[in-house]
Amino acid sequence: SLSLAFSRDCVALWIQYDLILSTVDFIPHANMNTVHHMLLFGCRIPASTSSSWDCGKNGICKDESSVMYAWARNAPHPELPKDVGFKVGQRSGLPYFVLQIHYGDIGAFGDHHRDCSGLTLTMTTKPQPFIAGIYLLMSVDTVILPGKKVTNADVACDYTSYPIYPFAFRTHTHQLGKVVSGYRVRDGKWTLIGRQSPQLPQAFYPTTKNLNIKYGDTVAARCVFTGEGRTTKTYIGSTSNDEMCNFYIMYYMDRKHSEPYMSCVEPGSKELFKHIPAEANVPIPVSPEQMHMMIHMGDSQDFHYQEAAGWPQSPLQLGQVSGLAVDSNSNLVIFHRGDHSWRADSFNSQAQYQQRSLGPIQQSTILVVDPAKGNILKASGRNIFYLPHGITTDKENNYWVTDIALHQVLKVSGDGRDAALITLGEAFTPGSDKNHFCKPTDVAEDPETGNIFVSDGYCNARILKFSADGKYLSEWGSGSSDRRRHIPFLIPHSLVFLPDKKDLCVADRENGRIQCFLAETGEFVKEIKKDEFEGKVFAITYSPAGDGLIFAVNGQSSFSSAPLSGFVIDYPTKEILDTFRPNTKDFEMPHDIVQSQDGSVFVADVASKSVFKFIPESKLLFFYIIDSCNVLHDAYTVFGENVLVTFIQAKVKPNHTTSKTAPIQEKQSVAQQNQLQAEEKSEVLPIREKGVLPAVITTLLLIPLVLVISMGVFLCWRKKSMFDCSKAVGSLNLGNFFASHKGYSRQGFDQLSTEGSDQERNDEDSSDSETEEYSALQRPQLSS
């Protein structure tokens, strides 16, 4: 059998294009900490002739692509049943593979390191009795109305081909999908093929039971969406702001009638879907942690954040932007200072505001903005504030805000009435008791109790806790990881409440640290202080993704000129997982940060009077199998768990009539090499145990090969015949060479040459005729 290994740096190919081969196994080599998901497509013609490309611009295949395999987030992959394979190769109509890898943690590529995530495909030249394929049911015209709680997308087609046997299924939507269910309908009876939340890892899962689909049956699927949180219609499309409704069925069928790909895009009749089982309408509950395991966020390191180009689509006309929040409708809320600004002469030495004569800001200081496009949906906050600072929203979409000129904390109605529902502190009067503040900076709310926490602030070094109706409860200063010392806050500038941990974290700005406390008691929990902060932390926000993420932005330091950045920090380990900054221009003074429900991060820059949007982007890499007529295949040594596989360089001349690549015997598959002979294992495993670098091993293995080739070239030079030289190199038998060295089995190498012909093919496994092989057609048993 043949083995194909794909990865970022390791691409090897052994395939006989004038044969029809069968892929009989897929072995993923990836971990969710690095790779979010992988998709393997079959193509007639790939979209690009490069070794990798951006599918967003170029697509996957020039013609129709066929999904052959999917893996995501350490999800179990279904094994192909016995005697079942995908038909590939030149004559199968699928001479190319495209492997699409969505990387989460691009840190794997740092410091010139190679990432070898990918797939091993085990292939055989022996025809399989049953051929696998993909049946895709897909909605193409669904419209999800904004705010509508439930929208169903239905797809159904009558089946009119030979029997198929589903053995795995996969669901796919974007953010709004709640559940996707697929069924066979026969004689009015609905039989479940598979049902899953598309917010969980979107891999292929085993079907619920053994069943078949035959002529006259109906194949149907339903996707359940919600439009809650959206302010505009959502259509079917390819971007993250669009939606998709896909139900994939992986099946096998008799080889003589095989079809590798079928699809259905018909909406089906309303009468048919009146009888769909009630389970299809019941969303599968997904915890917040599981929700962030999907493609838009993933786990702690699933994505690198990049600035969203072209956002906002039109200028927002902002003043100094001091605060950001996200409301319960997933809209962005911007708090800015309009035509007011904080200047050096804005306060006297007693922290009293000196520009009251200017009056309150007449412009709308609170803007509700569509997070996707950046257009303003609602504006409020006129004639109330003097110097806005921090803002947060409650579950009724009211705003808790701070004003450093007023020295107050206010709860403002979110219905546009510009009414203060609760006022804490005395206007324009700084102080440090429980009834006064001095330039308070931010507010955080416990959504369960409604209790609020206030960071106070530029003059005071404390956190105050109030009940939902504004009653003073308690306060505390700072803590430290060193229990022997008590280091006061130096401008507690930003707050975030961690609802899943009941902690409250503080951006202690001038101390360049993040400190976290038990929200109930104020007891110190942990401190996060990193050299990368360059001495200042301006703002923080939180996501429950994985085990918890802290997002932070730093500020200018007198001892560093490094560009300001955003940080993604793993809360349990305190490690920095990612840093990000704008592409178009540098941060000037990033002042607040917030994350929306779709994983996007927004940063307010008070100095540049702007808001930046960053989106979690995976690095998309695509690899394809190239026609053997015109490619120089690279040589790599790939180390598996218990396997040493050496891929030899093969330079092949163009020939449009006869293939020039000899197939490798079936006995050389990666799957079978897991059962290597004792002498082969003893050669590989001790090397791995000693920790010798693969690069060194590769070099040592290739040195003898280079010497042999050099000898061949030298002999050719002596003969002074270019034809003889090509012939000599082409007939170099690596099997004889390797077999003469201890630790290498001769088996499988005798016909491995740098160039060969079809006539050298080993026909050891092709003695059975098709009549003998398929004389007793039986449904294969599913492997365990």
Coordinates of C-alpha atoms in Angstrom, one line a residue, residues 27-567:
I27 CA -4.4 9.0 10.5
P28 CA -4.3 12.6 11.8
H29 CA -1.1 14.0 13.2
A30 CA -2.3 17.1 15.0
N31 CA -3.1 18.4 18.4
M32 CA -5.9 20.8 19.3
N33 CA -3.3 23.1 21.0
T34 CA -1.8 23.8 17.6
V35 CA -4.3 22.9 14.9
H36 CA -8.0 23.8 15.1
H37 CA -9.2 21.5 12.3
M38 CA -8.2 19.9 9.0
L39 CA -10.2 19.1 5.9
L40 CA -9.0 16.8 3.1
F41 CA -10.6 17.4 -0.3
G42 CA -10.5 15.5 -3.5
C43 CA -10.0 17.6 -6.7
R44 CA -9.8 17.2 -10.4
I45 CA -7.8 20.4 -10.6
P46 CA -6.5 22.3 -7.5
A47 CA -7.2 26.1 -7.3
S48 CA -3.5 26.9 -7.3
T49 CA -0.2 25.4 -8.5
S50 CA 1.6 26.7 -5.4
S51 CA 2.7 24.5 -2.6
S52 CA 0.3 26.5 -0.3
W53 CA -2.2 29.2 -0.9
D54 CA -5.0 31.2 0.7
C55 CA -8.4 29.6 0.0
G56 CA -10.3 32.7 0.8
K57 CA -8.9 34.3 -2.4
N58 CA -8.2 31.3 -4.6
G59 CA -10.7 28.6 -3.5
I60 CA -9.9 25.0 -3.0
C61 CA -10.5 23.4 -6.4
K62 CA -11.1 24.9 -9.7
D63 CA -13.9 22.5 -10.2
E64 CA -16.2 20.9 -7.5
S65 CA -14.4 19.9 -4.4
S66 CA -15.3 16.7 -2.5
V67 CA -14.7 16.4 1.2
M68 CA -13.0 13.1 2.0
Y69 CA -12.0 13.5 5.6
A70 CA -12.3 16.0 8.5
W71 CA -10.6 16.3 11.8
A72 CA -11.1 18.8 14.6
R73 CA -10.1 19.5 18.1
N74 CA -8.9 16.0 19.1
A75 CA -12.3 14.6 18.1
P76 CA -12.3 10.8 17.4
H77 CA -12.1 10.0 13.7
P78 CA -14.2 7.1 12.4
E79 CA -12.2 4.3 10.8
L80 CA -13.3 3.2 7.4
P81 CA -15.2 -0.2 7.6
K82 CA -13.4 -3.3 6.5
D83 CA -13.0 -3.6 2.7
V84 CA -14.0 0.0 2.2
G85 CA -11.8 2.7 0.6
F86 CA -12.0 6.0 -1.3
K87 CA -11.3 5.7 -5.0
V88 CA -8.5 8.1 -6.0
G89 CA -5.9 8.4 -8.8
Q90 CA -5.8 9.6 -12.4
R91 CA -8.6 7.4 -13.7
S92 CA -10.8 7.8 -10.7
G93 CA -11.5 11.5 -11.5
L94 CA -9.7 12.6 -8.3
P95 CA -6.0 12.8 -9.1
Y96 CA -5.4 15.6 -6.6
F97 CA -5.7 16.0 -2.9
V98 CA -5.9 19.4 -1.1
L99 CA -5.3 19.3 2.6
Q100 CA -6.7 22.4 4.3
I101 CA -5.2 23.0 7.8
H102 CA -6.7 25.7 10.0
Y103 CA -4.0 26.6 12.5
G104 CA -4.9 28.0 15.8
D105 CA -1.6 28.5 17.5
I106 CA 0.8 29.9 14.9
G107 CA 3.4 29.9 17.7
A108 CA 4.3 26.5 16.2
F109 CA 6.1 28.4 13.4
G110 CA 8.1 30.7 15.7
D111 CA 11.9 30.7 15.8
H112 CA 12.1 28.9 12.5
H113 CA 10.5 25.7 13.9
R114 CA 8.6 23.4 11.6
D115 CA 5.2 22.2 12.3
C116 CA 4.5 18.7 10.9
S117 CA 0.8 18.5 11.6
G118 CA -1.1 16.7 8.8
L119 CA -2.5 13.4 7.7
T120 CA -1.1 10.1 6.8
L121 CA -3.2 8.4 4.1
T122 CA -2.8 4.7 3.8
M123 CA -3.4 3.6 0.3
T124 CA -3.5 0.4 -1.6
T125 CA -3.4 -0.7 -5.3
K126 CA -5.7 -3.6 -4.4
P127 CA -9.3 -2.8 -5.4
Q128 CA -11.7 -2.6 -2.5
P129 CA -15.1 -4.3 -2.8
F130 CA -16.8 -1.2 -1.5
I131 CA -16.0 2.5 -2.2
A132 CA -16.6 5.3 0.2
G133 CA -18.2 8.6 -0.7
I134 CA -19.7 11.8 0.7
Y135 CA -23.4 12.9 0.4
L136 CA -23.8 16.6 1.2
L137 CA -27.2 18.1 2.1
M138 CA -26.9 21.9 2.0
S139 CA -29.3 24.8 2.3
V140 CA -28.6 27.6 -0.1
D141 CA -31.4 30.1 0.4
T142 CA -32.1 30.3 4.1
V143 CA -32.6 33.8 5.6
I144 CA -32.3 34.2 9.4
L145 CA -34.3 37.2 10.6
P146 CA -32.7 39.4 13.2
G147 CA -34.0 38.8 16.7
K148 CA -36.1 35.8 15.6
K149 CA -35.6 33.0 18.2
V150 CA -35.9 30.0 15.8
T151 CA -35.4 29.7 12.1
N152 CA -35.3 26.3 10.4
A153 CA -33.4 25.4 7.3
D154 CA -34.7 22.3 5.7
V155 CA -33.1 20.2 2.9
A156 CA -34.6 17.0 1.3
C157 CA -34.1 15.0 -1.9
D158 CA -35.5 11.7 -3.2
Y159 CA -32.7 9.1 -3.5
T160 CA -32.5 7.6 -7.0
S161 CA -29.2 5.6 -7.1
Y162 CA -27.9 2.3 -5.9
P163 CA -27.9 1.5 -2.2
I164 CA -25.5 3.3 0.1
Y165 CA -24.6 2.5 3.7
P166 CA -24.0 5.6 5.9
F167 CA -21.3 5.0 8.6
A168 CA -20.4 8.6 9.7
F169 CA -21.8 12.1 9.6
R170 CA -20.7 15.6 10.1
T171 CA -22.6 18.8 10.8
H172 CA -21.6 22.3 9.9
T173 CA -23.0 25.8 10.6
H174 CA -21.4 29.0 11.8
Q175 CA -22.3 30.9 15.0
L176 CA -26.1 30.8 14.9
G177 CA -26.6 27.1 14.5
K178 CA -28.1 25.2 17.5
V179 CA -28.5 21.7 16.1
V180 CA -28.3 19.8 12.8
S181 CA -30.1 16.5 12.2
G182 CA -30.1 14.1 9.3
Y183 CA -32.7 11.4 8.5
R184 CA -33.7 8.7 6.1
V185 CA -37.4 8.8 5.3
R186 CA -38.8 5.5 4.1
D187 CA -42.5 4.7 3.8
G188 CA -43.3 7.7 6.0
K189 CA -40.9 6.6 8.8
W190 CA -38.1 8.9 9.8
T191 CA -34.8 7.1 10.9
L192 CA -32.1 9.2 12.4
I193 CA -28.7 9.1 10.6
G194 CA -27.0 11.6 13.0
R195 CA -27.7 14.6 15.2
Q196 CA -25.2 17.0 16.7
S197 CA -24.6 20.6 17.8
P198 CA -22.5 22.3 15.2
Q199 CA -20.9 24.3 18.0
L200 CA -19.0 21.2 19.1
P201 CA -16.0 19.9 17.2
Q202 CA -17.1 19.4 13.6
A203 CA -15.5 16.1 12.8
F204 CA -17.1 13.0 11.3
Y205 CA -18.9 11.0 14.0
P206 CA -20.2 7.4 13.7
T207 CA -23.9 7.2 12.7
T208 CA -26.4 6.2 15.3
K209 CA -27.2 2.8 13.8
N210 CA -26.5 0.5 10.9
L211 CA -28.9 1.4 8.0
N212 CA -29.0 1.8 4.3
I213 CA -30.5 4.2 1.8
K214 CA -31.9 2.8 -1.3
Y215 CA -33.9 3.9 -4.4
G216 CA -37.1 5.5 -3.4
D217 CA -36.0 6.8 0.0
T218 CA -35.8 10.4 0.9
V219 CA -32.8 11.9 2.6
A220 CA -33.6 14.9 4.7
A221 CA -31.8 17.3 7.1
R222 CA -32.8 20.3 9.3
C223 CA -30.6 23.0 10.7
V224 CA -32.0 25.1 13.6
F225 CA -30.8 28.6 13.9
T226 CA -31.4 31.6 16.1
G227 CA -31.3 35.2 15.1
E228 CA -31.1 36.5 18.6
G229 CA -28.3 39.1 19.0
R230 CA -28.3 40.0 15.3
T231 CA -29.6 43.3 14.0
T232 CA -29.6 42.5 10.3
K233 CA -30.7 39.6 8.2
T234 CA -28.2 36.7 8.0
Y235 CA -27.8 34.8 4.7
I236 CA -26.1 31.7 3.6
G237 CA -22.5 32.5 2.7
S238 CA -18.9 31.8 3.3
T239 CA -17.8 34.5 5.7
S240 CA -18.0 34.3 9.5
N241 CA -20.9 36.8 9.5
D242 CA -22.9 34.6 7.1
E243 CA -24.3 31.2 7.9
M244 CA -24.1 27.7 6.5
C245 CA -26.3 24.6 6.9
N246 CA -24.5 21.5 5.9
F247 CA -25.1 17.8 6.8
Y248 CA -22.4 15.4 5.5
I249 CA -23.0 11.7 5.2
M250 CA -20.0 9.5 4.8
Y251 CA -21.2 6.2 3.1
Y252 CA -19.9 3.2 1.2
M253 CA -21.5 1.4 -1.7
D254 CA -20.8 -1.4 -4.2
R255 CA -17.6 -0.7 -6.1
K256 CA -19.3 -1.5 -9.4
H257 CA -21.8 1.3 -8.9
S258 CA -19.8 3.7 -6.8
E259 CA -20.3 7.5 -6.8
P260 CA -17.7 9.4 -4.8
Y261 CA -19.9 12.5 -4.3
M262 CA -23.6 13.3 -4.2
S263 CA -25.4 16.4 -3.1
C264 CA -28.8 17.8 -2.3
V265 CA -29.8 21.5 -2.1
E266 CA -33.6 21.2 -2.5
P267 CA -35.6 22.7 0.4
G268 CA -38.1 19.8 0.5
S269 CA -41.8 20.2 0.9
K270 CA -43.5 21.7 4.0
E271 CA -45.8 18.7 4.1
L272 CA -42.8 16.4 4.5
F273 CA -41.2 18.3 7.3
K274 CA -44.5 18.5 9.3
H275 CA -43.6 14.9 10.3
I276 CA -39.9 15.4 11.3
P277 CA -39.2 14.0 14.7
A278 CA -39.5 16.5 17.6
E279 CA -35.8 15.9 18.5
A280 CA -34.8 17.8 15.4
N281 CA -36.2 21.0 16.9
V282 CA -34.5 20.7 20.3
P283 CA -31.2 22.5 20.6
I284 CA -28.3 20.5 22.0
P285 CA -27.1 22.5 25.1
V286 CA -23.5 23.6 24.9
S287 CA -21.6 25.1 27.8
P288 CA -19.8 28.4 27.4
E289 CA -16.5 26.5 27.5
Q290 CA -17.7 24.2 24.7
M291 CA -19.0 27.1 22.7
H292 CA -15.6 28.6 22.5
M293 CA -14.3 25.2 21.2
M294 CA -15.8 26.0 17.8
I295 CA -14.0 27.5 14.8
H296 CA -14.3 31.1 15.9
M297 CA -12.5 30.9 19.1
G298 CA -11.3 27.4 20.0
D299 CA -9.3 26.7 23.1
S300 CA -6.7 28.9 24.8
Q301 CA -4.4 29.1 21.7
D302 CA -6.7 28.5 18.8
F303 CA -6.3 31.8 16.9
H304 CA -3.9 34.6 16.3
Y305 CA -5.7 37.9 16.3
Q306 CA -5.4 40.1 13.2
E307 CA -6.8 43.6 12.6
A308 CA -10.1 43.4 10.7
A309 CA -9.4 45.4 7.5
G310 CA -12.0 47.9 6.5
W311 CA -13.6 48.2 9.9
P312 CA -15.6 50.4 10.5
Q313 CA -16.9 50.7 7.0
S314 CA -17.5 54.4 7.5
P315 CA -15.9 56.9 10.0
L316 CA -17.5 57.0 13.5
Q317 CA -16.6 60.6 14.2
L318 CA -15.4 60.0 17.8
G319 CA -13.8 62.1 20.5
Q320 CA -11.4 60.6 23.0
V321 CA -12.6 57.0 23.3
S322 CA -12.3 56.0 26.9
G323 CA -14.5 52.9 27.4
L324 CA -16.0 49.9 25.5
A325 CA -18.6 47.3 26.4
V326 CA -20.8 44.7 24.7
D327 CA -24.5 44.6 25.4
S328 CA -26.8 41.5 25.6
N329 CA -27.5 41.8 21.8
S330 CA -23.8 41.3 21.1
N331 CA -23.5 45.0 19.9
L332 CA -20.5 47.1 20.7
V333 CA -21.0 50.0 23.0
I334 CA -18.6 52.9 22.7
F335 CA -18.1 55.6 25.4
H336 CA -16.3 58.7 24.2
R337 CA -15.8 62.4 25.2
G338 CA -17.1 64.2 22.2
D339 CA -15.6 67.7 22.0
H340 CA -14.2 67.5 25.5
S341 CA -10.7 66.2 26.3
W342 CA -8.5 65.6 29.3
R343 CA -5.7 68.2 29.3
A344 CA -2.9 69.0 31.7
D345 CA -5.0 71.9 33.1
S346 CA -8.2 70.0 33.5
F347 CA -7.7 69.4 37.3
N348 CA -6.0 71.4 40.1
S349 CA -3.8 69.8 42.7
Q350 CA -6.8 68.8 44.8
A351 CA -8.3 66.9 41.8
Q352 CA -11.0 69.4 41.3
Y353 CA -12.3 69.8 37.7
Q354 CA -11.4 73.2 36.3
Q355 CA -13.5 73.4 33.2
R356 CA -17.1 73.2 34.5
S357 CA -17.9 76.3 32.5
L358 CA -17.8 74.3 29.3
G359 CA -20.9 72.5 30.5
P360 CA -21.7 68.9 29.8
I361 CA -20.9 67.2 26.5
Q362 CA -23.7 68.0 24.1
Q363 CA -22.9 65.2 21.7
S364 CA -24.1 61.6 22.1
T365 CA -21.3 60.0 24.3
I366 CA -22.7 56.5 24.2
L367 CA -22.9 54.8 20.8
V368 CA -24.3 51.3 20.1
V369 CA -22.5 50.0 17.1
D370 CA -23.0 47.0 14.8
P371 CA -19.8 44.9 15.5
A372 CA -19.8 43.5 12.0
K373 CA -19.9 46.7 9.9
G374 CA -19.3 49.4 12.4
N375 CA -22.4 51.5 11.7
I376 CA -24.1 53.3 14.5
L377 CA -27.4 51.6 15.6
K378 CA -28.3 53.9 18.6
A379 CA -26.9 57.0 20.2
S380 CA -27.5 58.4 23.7
G381 CA -25.7 60.1 26.6
R382 CA -26.2 63.7 25.7
N383 CA -25.8 66.6 28.2
I384 CA -24.8 64.3 31.1
F385 CA -21.1 63.8 31.2
Y386 CA -18.0 66.0 31.4
L387 CA -15.1 63.5 31.1
P388 CA -16.3 59.9 30.5
H389 CA -14.1 57.1 31.5
G390 CA -15.3 53.5 32.0
I391 CA -18.5 51.7 31.0
T392 CA -20.1 48.3 31.4
T393 CA -23.6 47.0 30.7
D394 CA -26.0 45.0 32.8
K395 CA -28.4 42.3 31.6
E396 CA -31.1 44.9 30.9
N397 CA -28.7 46.8 28.8
N398 CA -28.4 49.7 31.2
Y399 CA -25.0 51.3 31.4
W400 CA -22.8 51.6 34.5
V401 CA -20.4 54.4 33.8
T402 CA -17.7 56.5 35.5
D403 CA -17.0 60.2 35.0
I404 CA -13.7 61.4 36.3
A405 CA -14.7 65.1 36.2
L406 CA -17.9 64.5 38.2
H407 CA -16.1 62.0 40.5
Q408 CA -19.2 59.9 40.1
V409 CA -20.5 56.4 39.2
L410 CA -23.9 56.4 37.4
K411 CA -26.3 53.8 36.2
V412 CA -27.8 55.3 33.0
S413 CA -30.9 54.0 31.2
G414 CA -30.1 52.2 28.0
D415 CA -33.4 53.0 26.4
G416 CA -32.2 56.4 25.0
R417 CA -33.9 58.5 27.7
D418 CA -30.6 59.7 29.0
A419 CA -31.8 59.3 32.5
A420 CA -29.6 58.5 35.5
L421 CA -31.2 55.6 37.4
I422 CA -28.6 55.5 40.2
T423 CA -26.0 58.0 41.1
L424 CA -23.1 57.2 43.4
G425 CA -20.7 60.0 44.7
E426 CA -21.1 63.8 44.9
A427 CA -20.8 65.7 41.7
F428 CA -17.5 67.5 41.2
T429 CA -16.5 66.6 44.8
P430 CA -13.5 64.3 45.2
G431 CA -13.2 62.2 48.3
S432 CA -12.1 58.9 49.8
D433 CA -14.9 57.8 52.0
K434 CA -17.7 55.4 51.1
N435 CA -19.9 58.2 49.7
H436 CA -17.2 59.9 47.5
F437 CA -14.8 58.9 44.8
C438 CA -11.8 60.6 43.3
K439 CA -11.6 60.1 39.5
P440 CA -13.2 56.6 39.5
T441 CA -12.1 54.6 36.5
D442 CA -14.3 51.6 35.8
V443 CA -17.2 49.4 36.9
A444 CA -17.7 45.6 36.8
E445 CA -20.9 43.8 37.5
D446 CA -21.7 40.4 38.9
P447 CA -24.5 39.3 36.6
E448 CA -26.0 36.9 39.2
T449 CA -26.3 39.2 42.2
G450 CA -26.2 42.5 40.4
N451 CA -23.5 43.7 42.7
I452 CA -21.1 46.2 41.2
F453 CA -17.4 46.9 41.8
V454 CA -15.8 50.3 41.3
S455 CA -12.1 50.9 40.7
D456 CA -11.2 54.2 42.4
G457 CA -9.0 55.4 40.8
Y458 CA -6.6 58.1 39.9
C459 CA -6.4 59.5 43.4
N460 CA -7.4 56.6 45.6
A461 CA -6.0 53.0 45.5
R462 CA -9.0 50.9 46.2
I463 CA -11.9 48.7 45.0
L464 CA -15.4 49.4 46.3
K465 CA -18.3 46.9 46.3
F466 CA -21.9 48.0 46.1
S467 CA -25.3 46.2 45.9
A468 CA -27.4 46.3 42.8
D469 CA -29.3 49.3 44.2
G470 CA -26.2 51.2 45.1
K471 CA -25.8 50.3 48.8
Y472 CA -22.1 50.3 50.0
L473 CA -21.0 46.8 51.0
S474 CA -17.2 46.8 51.3
E475 CA -13.8 47.8 49.9
W476 CA -10.2 46.7 49.8
G477 CA -6.8 47.7 48.6
S478 CA -4.3 45.6 46.7
G479 CA -2.7 42.2 47.2
S480 CA 0.5 40.7 46.1
S481 CA 1.9 37.3 45.2
D482 CA 4.4 37.9 47.9
R483 CA 2.3 37.7 51.1
R484 CA 5.0 39.4 53.2
R485 CA 4.5 42.7 51.3
H486 CA 1.6 44.8 50.6
I487 CA 2.0 46.9 47.4
P488 CA -0.7 49.5 47.0
F489 CA -2.5 49.9 43.7
L490 CA -1.1 52.6 41.5
I491 CA -4.1 53.7 39.4
P492 CA -6.5 50.7 39.4
H493 CA -7.6 51.5 35.9
S494 CA -9.8 48.7 34.6
L495 CA -12.0 45.9 36.1
V496 CA -13.4 42.6 34.8
F497 CA -15.6 40.1 36.6
L498 CA -15.0 36.4 35.9
P499 CA -18.5 34.9 36.0
D500 CA -17.3 31.3 35.9
K501 CA -14.7 31.7 38.6
K502 CA -16.4 34.4 40.7
D503 CA -13.1 36.4 40.7
L504 CA -12.6 40.1 40.1
C505 CA -9.4 41.2 38.2
V506 CA -7.9 44.6 38.2
A507 CA -5.5 46.3 35.7
D508 CA -3.2 48.0 38.1
R509 CA -1.9 50.4 35.5
E510 CA 1.2 52.0 36.8
N511 CA 2.4 48.9 38.6
G512 CA 2.2 47.0 35.3
R513 CA 0.3 44.1 36.7
I514 CA -3.1 42.3 36.8
Q515 CA -4.3 41.4 40.2
C516 CA -7.3 39.1 40.9
F517 CA -9.4 38.7 44.0
L518 CA -12.3 36.6 45.3
A519 CA -15.2 38.9 44.4
E520 CA -17.1 37.9 47.5
T521 CA -14.4 38.8 50.1
G522 CA -11.7 40.7 48.3
E523 CA -9.2 38.0 49.2
F524 CA -6.1 38.0 47.0
V525 CA -6.0 35.2 44.4
K526 CA -3.2 35.8 41.9
E527 CA -1.0 38.3 40.2
I528 CA 0.0 38.4 36.5
K529 CA 3.0 40.5 35.8
K530 CA 5.1 40.1 32.7
D531 CA 8.1 41.8 31.2
E532 CA 6.2 42.1 27.9
F533 CA 3.8 44.6 29.6
E534 CA 6.7 47.1 29.6
G535 CA 5.6 48.3 33.0
K536 CA 2.0 49.3 32.3
V537 CA -1.4 47.6 31.9
F538 CA -4.2 49.9 30.9
A539 CA -7.2 47.6 30.4
I540 CA -8.4 44.0 30.7
T541 CA -11.3 41.8 29.7
Y542 CA -12.1 38.1 30.1
S543 CA -13.3 35.1 28.0
P544 CA -14.3 31.7 29.5
A545 CA -12.7 30.0 26.5
G546 CA -10.7 26.9 27.5
D547 CA -9.9 27.4 31.2
G548 CA -10.2 31.1 30.9
L549 CA -8.5 33.9 29.0
I550 CA -7.5 37.4 30.0
F551 CA -7.2 40.0 27.2
A552 CA -5.1 43.0 28.0
V553 CA -3.5 46.1 26.5
N554 CA -0.4 47.9 27.7
G555 CA 0.7 51.6 27.7
Q556 CA 3.7 53.7 26.9
S557 CA 6.6 53.4 29.2
S558 CA 9.4 55.9 29.9
F559 CA 12.0 53.1 29.7
S560 CA 10.8 51.4 26.5
S561 CA 10.0 52.4 23.0
A562 CA 8.5 49.0 22.0
P563 CA 5.2 49.1 20.1
L564 CA 2.1 48.8 22.3
S565 CA 0.3 45.5 22.0
G566 CA -2.7 43.5 23.0
F567 CA -2.2 40.3 24.9

